[in-house]
Amino acid sequence: MGKATRENSSPAPFAAEKLRTAGLRPTRQRMELAAHLFCGDDRHVTAESLHDEVARAGIKVSLATVYNTLHQFTAAGLLRQVVVDAVRGYFDTNTGDHQHFFLEDEGTLIDIPGEAIQVAGVPAAPAGMAVDRVDVVVRVKRT
Amino acid sequence: MGKATRENSSPAPFAAEKLRTAGLRPTRQRMELAAHLFCGDDRHVTAESLHDEVARAGIKVSLATVYNTLHQFTAAGLLRQVVVDAVRGYFDTNTGDHQHFFLEDEGTLIDIPGEAIQVAGVPAAPAGMAVDRVDVVVRVKRT
DNA sequence: TATCTTCTTTAGAATTATTCTAAAAAATGT
DNA sequence: ACATTTTTTAGAATAATTCTAAAGAAGATA
């Protein structure tokens, strides 16, 4: 059955390709983080939450590397940053057109599909400026 | 002409009333900050920017007091916080229904009247949650 | 006005999220 | 394997904000 062991089995074969395409060397840390980020459904993480998560999975990656990686992935278009909270920075694996609910009590984000929501009447951007993105945050609180 | 001097002339008579109504003692610092915030047009400030501004006007208020006051004013409904930037916190003197342009290059906010812009298709809030506010941020960049 | 009580201010320490630094480790090319 | 370029990382550094405890005002009262 070959020599696949816990040590040499790659956690997510697709990750290497994804990283290469993005112009990033497929290092162990980046592979592990990519595996956690891009394997299942879309998700929202903070540097800290992702770091905790991989740590609990027994993977050793420094927090600095998590920050670096999140930013590199964002620059490569693999992630998108969401600004909803003054204290924490969130990263979203869904880079398509969509918006968010933000549960203020828990600090949780929930995607709202882009087709669902429409923003009308945005005035022309100030002179010399172009619209980069329109972000909608629906802040909700426990009833 | 009475005995109005630089020392006893109140910088903004309306401020005292405004503060009392909000349940806040009209202290010198709060009066000065209110005068700067609520005298002219609507504006957007950060703790640091407001602190610098009053300092340049020769007024001595500690940064901690600026933070306290901005939060107290916000709790009293005199200000509203705007989350657009991961590093800095902004406060808006316009507490009515409106949205914002955010000039990412300069870190500047510009109001968009609430009547101008409409958001349609917001899904129902998650169970047990109620919509607190819908924020729209139109991020613009230099062309 | 003198006094008491309560609320504010403040300097500076503390906290928190994030970035920086410089050196060790890993990846890639030859 | 060797040389070169990237990465990773621990820990220091930064920056915004909050906390602390003590001194200073405000308001109420006698």
XYZ file of C-alpha atoms (C1' of nucleotides) in Angstrom:
346
model
C 0.000 0.000 0.000
C 2.851 2.374 -0.559
C 4.583 4.318 2.109
C 2.030 6.941 2.986
C 2.545 7.902 6.612
C 1.380 10.737 8.759
C 4.641 12.477 7.908
C 4.683 12.399 4.151
C 0.997 12.242 3.255
C 0.093 15.630 1.912
C -2.912 16.966 3.738
C -4.475 18.410 0.622
C -3.014 17.646 -2.772
C -5.023 20.401 -4.422
C -3.346 22.948 -2.181
C 0.073 22.701 -3.797
C -1.370 23.532 -7.170
C -3.424 26.360 -5.760
C -0.356 27.865 -4.148
C 1.843 27.467 -7.212
C -0.788 29.153 -9.344
C -0.800 32.017 -6.891
C 2.966 32.296 -7.214
C 3.571 31.052 -3.706
C 5.923 28.238 -2.815
C 4.007 25.314 -1.408
C 5.610 25.179 1.990
C 4.379 22.943 4.749
C 2.817 25.843 6.672
C 1.053 27.304 3.678
C -0.239 23.875 2.703
C -1.598 23.245 6.159
C -3.264 26.603 6.358
C -4.688 26.264 2.849
C -6.027 22.828 3.733
C -7.843 24.267 6.711
C -9.126 27.269 4.836
C -10.177 25.834 1.514
C -11.240 22.274 2.187
C -14.835 22.497 3.237
C -17.364 25.278 3.037
C -16.667 28.968 2.846
C -15.513 30.351 6.124
C -14.483 33.417 8.063
C -11.391 33.422 10.230
C -9.236 35.762 12.204
C -5.497 35.267 12.444
C -5.929 34.163 16.016
C -8.815 31.781 15.337
C -6.985 30.105 12.476
C -3.825 29.855 14.512
C -5.724 28.234 17.377
C -7.450 25.890 14.993
C -4.312 24.535 13.380
C -2.618 24.390 16.768
C -5.456 22.214 18.086
C -4.967 20.022 15.026
C -1.417 19.506 16.232
C 0.180 21.627 13.553
C 2.972 23.992 14.467
C 2.779 27.327 12.685
C 3.783 30.596 14.247
C 1.264 33.376 14.568
C 3.495 35.612 12.451
C 3.302 33.077 9.666
C -0.466 32.956 9.941
C -0.570 36.728 9.526
C 1.864 36.611 6.621
C -0.012 33.838 4.939
C -3.417 35.433 5.333
C -2.086 38.579 3.717
C -0.345 36.703 0.936
C -3.487 34.706 0.212
C -5.448 37.937 0.171
C -2.994 39.585 -2.209
C -3.262 36.510 -4.423
C -7.042 36.773 -4.491
C -7.564 33.574 -2.532
C -9.036 35.432 0.425
C -10.758 38.681 1.048
C -10.587 40.885 4.092
C -13.752 41.951 5.828
C -13.794 45.008 8.029
C -16.661 44.809 10.480
C -15.088 45.056 13.848
C -12.785 47.694 15.222
C -10.694 45.198 17.142
C -10.343 42.086 15.035
C -9.576 41.566 11.356
C -11.544 38.923 9.500
C -10.656 36.994 6.361
C -13.248 35.384 4.130
C -12.606 32.401 1.884
C -15.493 33.492 -0.296
C -13.988 36.025 -2.679
C -17.031 36.333 -4.898
C -19.695 39.001 -4.904
C -21.520 38.813 -1.594
C -22.226 40.668 1.610
C -22.438 39.877 5.327
C -24.499 39.606 8.413
C -22.406 40.447 11.440
C -23.596 39.015 14.743
C -22.317 41.669 17.065
C -22.823 39.636 20.229
C -20.647 36.777 19.069
C -18.405 38.364 16.489
C -19.632 35.963 13.830
C -20.004 36.584 10.108
C -22.598 34.974 7.841
C -22.548 35.358 4.088
C -25.385 36.959 2.206
C -25.317 35.913 -1.468
C -24.560 38.729 -3.864
C -27.672 38.034 -5.911
C -29.884 38.386 -2.874
C -28.944 41.925 -1.995
C -28.824 45.027 -4.170
C -27.567 48.506 -3.498
C -29.113 51.234 -5.597
C -28.463 54.941 -5.815
C -24.760 55.026 -5.072
C -23.707 58.546 -6.099
C -20.816 59.078 -8.475
C -17.460 58.673 -6.766
C -15.684 61.905 -5.832
C -13.590 63.432 -8.619
C -10.477 61.431 -9.398
C -11.816 58.421 -7.560
C -13.264 55.134 -8.711
C -15.408 52.723 -6.776
C -13.344 49.815 -5.611
C -16.069 47.909 -3.828
C -19.398 48.373 -2.132
C -19.591 46.620 1.198
C -22.835 45.992 2.996
C -22.796 44.873 6.603
C -26.073 43.944 8.215
C -25.421 44.187 11.918
C -27.706 42.014 13.967
C -28.136 41.557 17.690
C -29.723 38.970 19.890
C -33.383 39.748 20.384
C -20.154 94.607 27.950
C -20.075 92.472 31.057
C -17.071 90.615 32.256
C -16.614 88.086 29.484
C -12.998 87.042 29.394
C -11.123 84.227 27.702
C -11.469 82.358 30.969
C -15.146 82.520 31.676
C -16.688 82.893 28.222
C -18.255 79.587 27.399
C -17.045 78.366 24.036
C -20.465 77.076 23.056
C -23.447 77.869 25.218
C -25.557 75.270 23.448
C -23.107 72.595 24.518
C -23.978 72.709 28.202
C -27.607 72.060 27.429
C -26.759 69.298 25.011
C -24.614 67.576 27.602
C -27.174 67.932 30.396
C -29.846 66.464 28.184
C -27.551 63.541 27.535
C -27.115 63.062 31.270
C -23.504 64.176 31.204
C -22.033 66.807 33.458
C -20.956 69.794 31.436
C -17.308 69.734 32.342
C -14.750 71.955 30.690
C -13.314 69.108 28.613
C -16.650 67.838 27.424
C -17.729 71.360 26.538
C -14.598 71.982 24.526
C -14.866 68.701 22.686
C -18.574 69.218 22.031
C -17.856 72.687 20.711
C -15.362 71.283 18.251
C -17.572 68.405 17.228
C -20.977 70.004 16.965
C -20.385 73.595 15.949
C -20.077 73.516 12.191
C -20.939 70.923 9.634
C -21.119 67.205 10.174
C -17.739 65.652 10.563
C -15.745 62.483 11.009
C -13.013 62.246 13.600
C -10.723 59.731 15.190
C -9.685 60.012 18.828
C -6.239 61.050 17.713
C -7.415 63.596 15.169
C -9.769 65.241 17.618
C -7.120 65.252 20.304
C -4.660 66.916 17.934
C -7.245 69.413 16.856
C -8.132 70.624 20.318
C -4.475 70.599 21.294
C -3.681 72.900 18.360
C -6.482 75.144 19.583
C -4.589 75.428 22.843
C -6.956 73.285 24.836
C -5.570 70.724 27.241
C -7.469 67.458 27.260
C -5.866 64.099 27.764
C -6.178 61.443 25.102
C -7.866 59.145 27.609
C -10.552 61.759 28.118
C -11.034 62.092 24.391
C -11.614 58.358 24.177
C -13.947 58.408 27.174
C -15.877 61.332 25.806
C -16.243 59.919 22.317
C -17.671 56.746 23.797
C -19.962 58.604 26.170
C -21.232 60.785 23.338
C -21.807 57.676 21.283
C -23.691 55.957 24.097
C -25.792 59.106 24.425
C -26.625 59.063 20.737
C -24.714 62.229 19.977
C -22.183 60.388 17.832
C -22.066 57.217 15.850
C -19.142 54.934 15.301
C -18.135 53.989 11.800
C -16.109 50.854 11.180
C -14.301 51.117 7.873
C -10.682 50.682 8.691
C -8.968 47.908 10.571
C -6.552 50.250 12.302
C -8.423 53.397 13.202
C -11.821 53.996 14.750
C -13.975 56.773 13.338
C -16.776 58.741 14.937
C -19.413 60.554 12.953
C -21.374 63.577 14.182
C -24.131 62.706 11.752
C -26.264 60.196 13.605
C -29.063 60.132 11.060
C -29.746 57.612 8.344
C -26.867 57.766 5.898
C -23.963 55.853 4.458
C -20.332 56.527 3.515
C -17.735 56.794 0.852
C -14.386 55.735 2.244
C -11.337 57.109 0.447
C -8.924 54.316 1.117
C -5.847 56.269 0.032
C -6.414 59.059 2.505
C -8.528 57.435 5.180
C -11.278 59.993 4.645
C -15.014 59.523 5.037
C -17.697 61.327 3.040
C -21.384 61.074 3.860
C -23.880 59.693 1.406
C -27.403 60.865 2.272
C -29.708 58.079 3.387
C -32.324 59.054 0.808
C -29.813 58.676 -1.998
C -28.931 55.085 -1.395
C -31.169 52.041 -0.920
C -30.415 48.489 0.020
C -32.913 45.909 -1.143
C -33.149 42.183 -0.607
C -31.676 41.911 2.867
C -32.632 38.399 3.989
C -34.369 37.846 7.291
C -31.995 38.025 10.222
C -30.866 34.688 11.642
C -33.224 33.176 14.218
C -33.250 35.056 17.495
C -31.573 38.060 15.922
C -32.845 41.439 14.882
C -31.291 43.860 12.453
C -29.582 46.623 14.321
C -28.320 48.571 11.346
C -27.385 48.175 7.728
C -24.080 49.804 6.892
C -22.969 50.514 3.373
C -19.382 51.507 2.706
C -18.457 52.534 -0.815
C -14.706 52.124 -0.949
C -13.097 54.356 -3.530
C -9.516 54.684 -4.715
C -7.591 57.282 -6.651
C -7.902 56.649 -10.357
C -19.800 79.377 52.051
C -17.914 75.090 53.890
C -18.504 70.405 53.374
C -19.645 66.010 51.604
C -20.405 62.939 47.957
C -20.192 61.632 43.421
C -18.448 61.991 38.984
C -14.326 63.273 35.908
C -9.878 63.759 34.457
C -5.408 62.267 33.923
C -0.693 60.263 33.669
C 1.110 56.364 33.007
C 0.871 51.421 32.996
C -1.334 47.622 30.717
C -3.553 45.231 26.943
C -4.365 43.651 22.346
C -3.874 43.103 17.608
C -0.568 43.373 14.351
C 3.987 44.212 12.209
C 8.937 44.131 12.142
C 13.660 42.087 12.570
C 17.271 39.269 12.017
C 18.765 34.755 12.022
C 17.798 29.810 11.170
C 15.411 26.614 8.069
C 13.429 25.103 3.915
C 12.606 25.249 -1.117
C 14.258 25.515 -5.785
C 17.609 25.605 -9.542
C 21.955 23.841 -11.358
C 25.267 18.442 -3.146
C 25.728 23.490 -3.524
C 24.314 27.973 -4.107
C 20.547 31.149 -4.155
C 16.266 32.833 -2.927
C 12.192 32.409 0.036
C 10.089 31.330 4.313
C 9.532 30.740 8.951
C 9.928 32.129 13.472
C 10.792 33.906 18.211
C 10.778 37.771 20.174
C 11.026 42.738 20.036
C 8.546 46.712 18.494
C 4.413 49.470 17.316
C -0.021 51.468 17.574
C -4.591 51.989 19.037
C -7.167 51.625 22.888
C -8.342 50.578 27.710
C -7.393 50.372 32.553
C -5.935 52.096 37.181
C -5.650 54.708 40.945
C -5.145 59.122 42.621
C -6.096 64.083 42.241
C -9.474 67.417 40.777
C -14.071 69.336 39.608
C -19.262 69.484 40.044
C -23.446 69.300 42.397
C -26.061 69.033 46.500
C -26.685 70.332 51.180
C -26.572 72.525 55.403
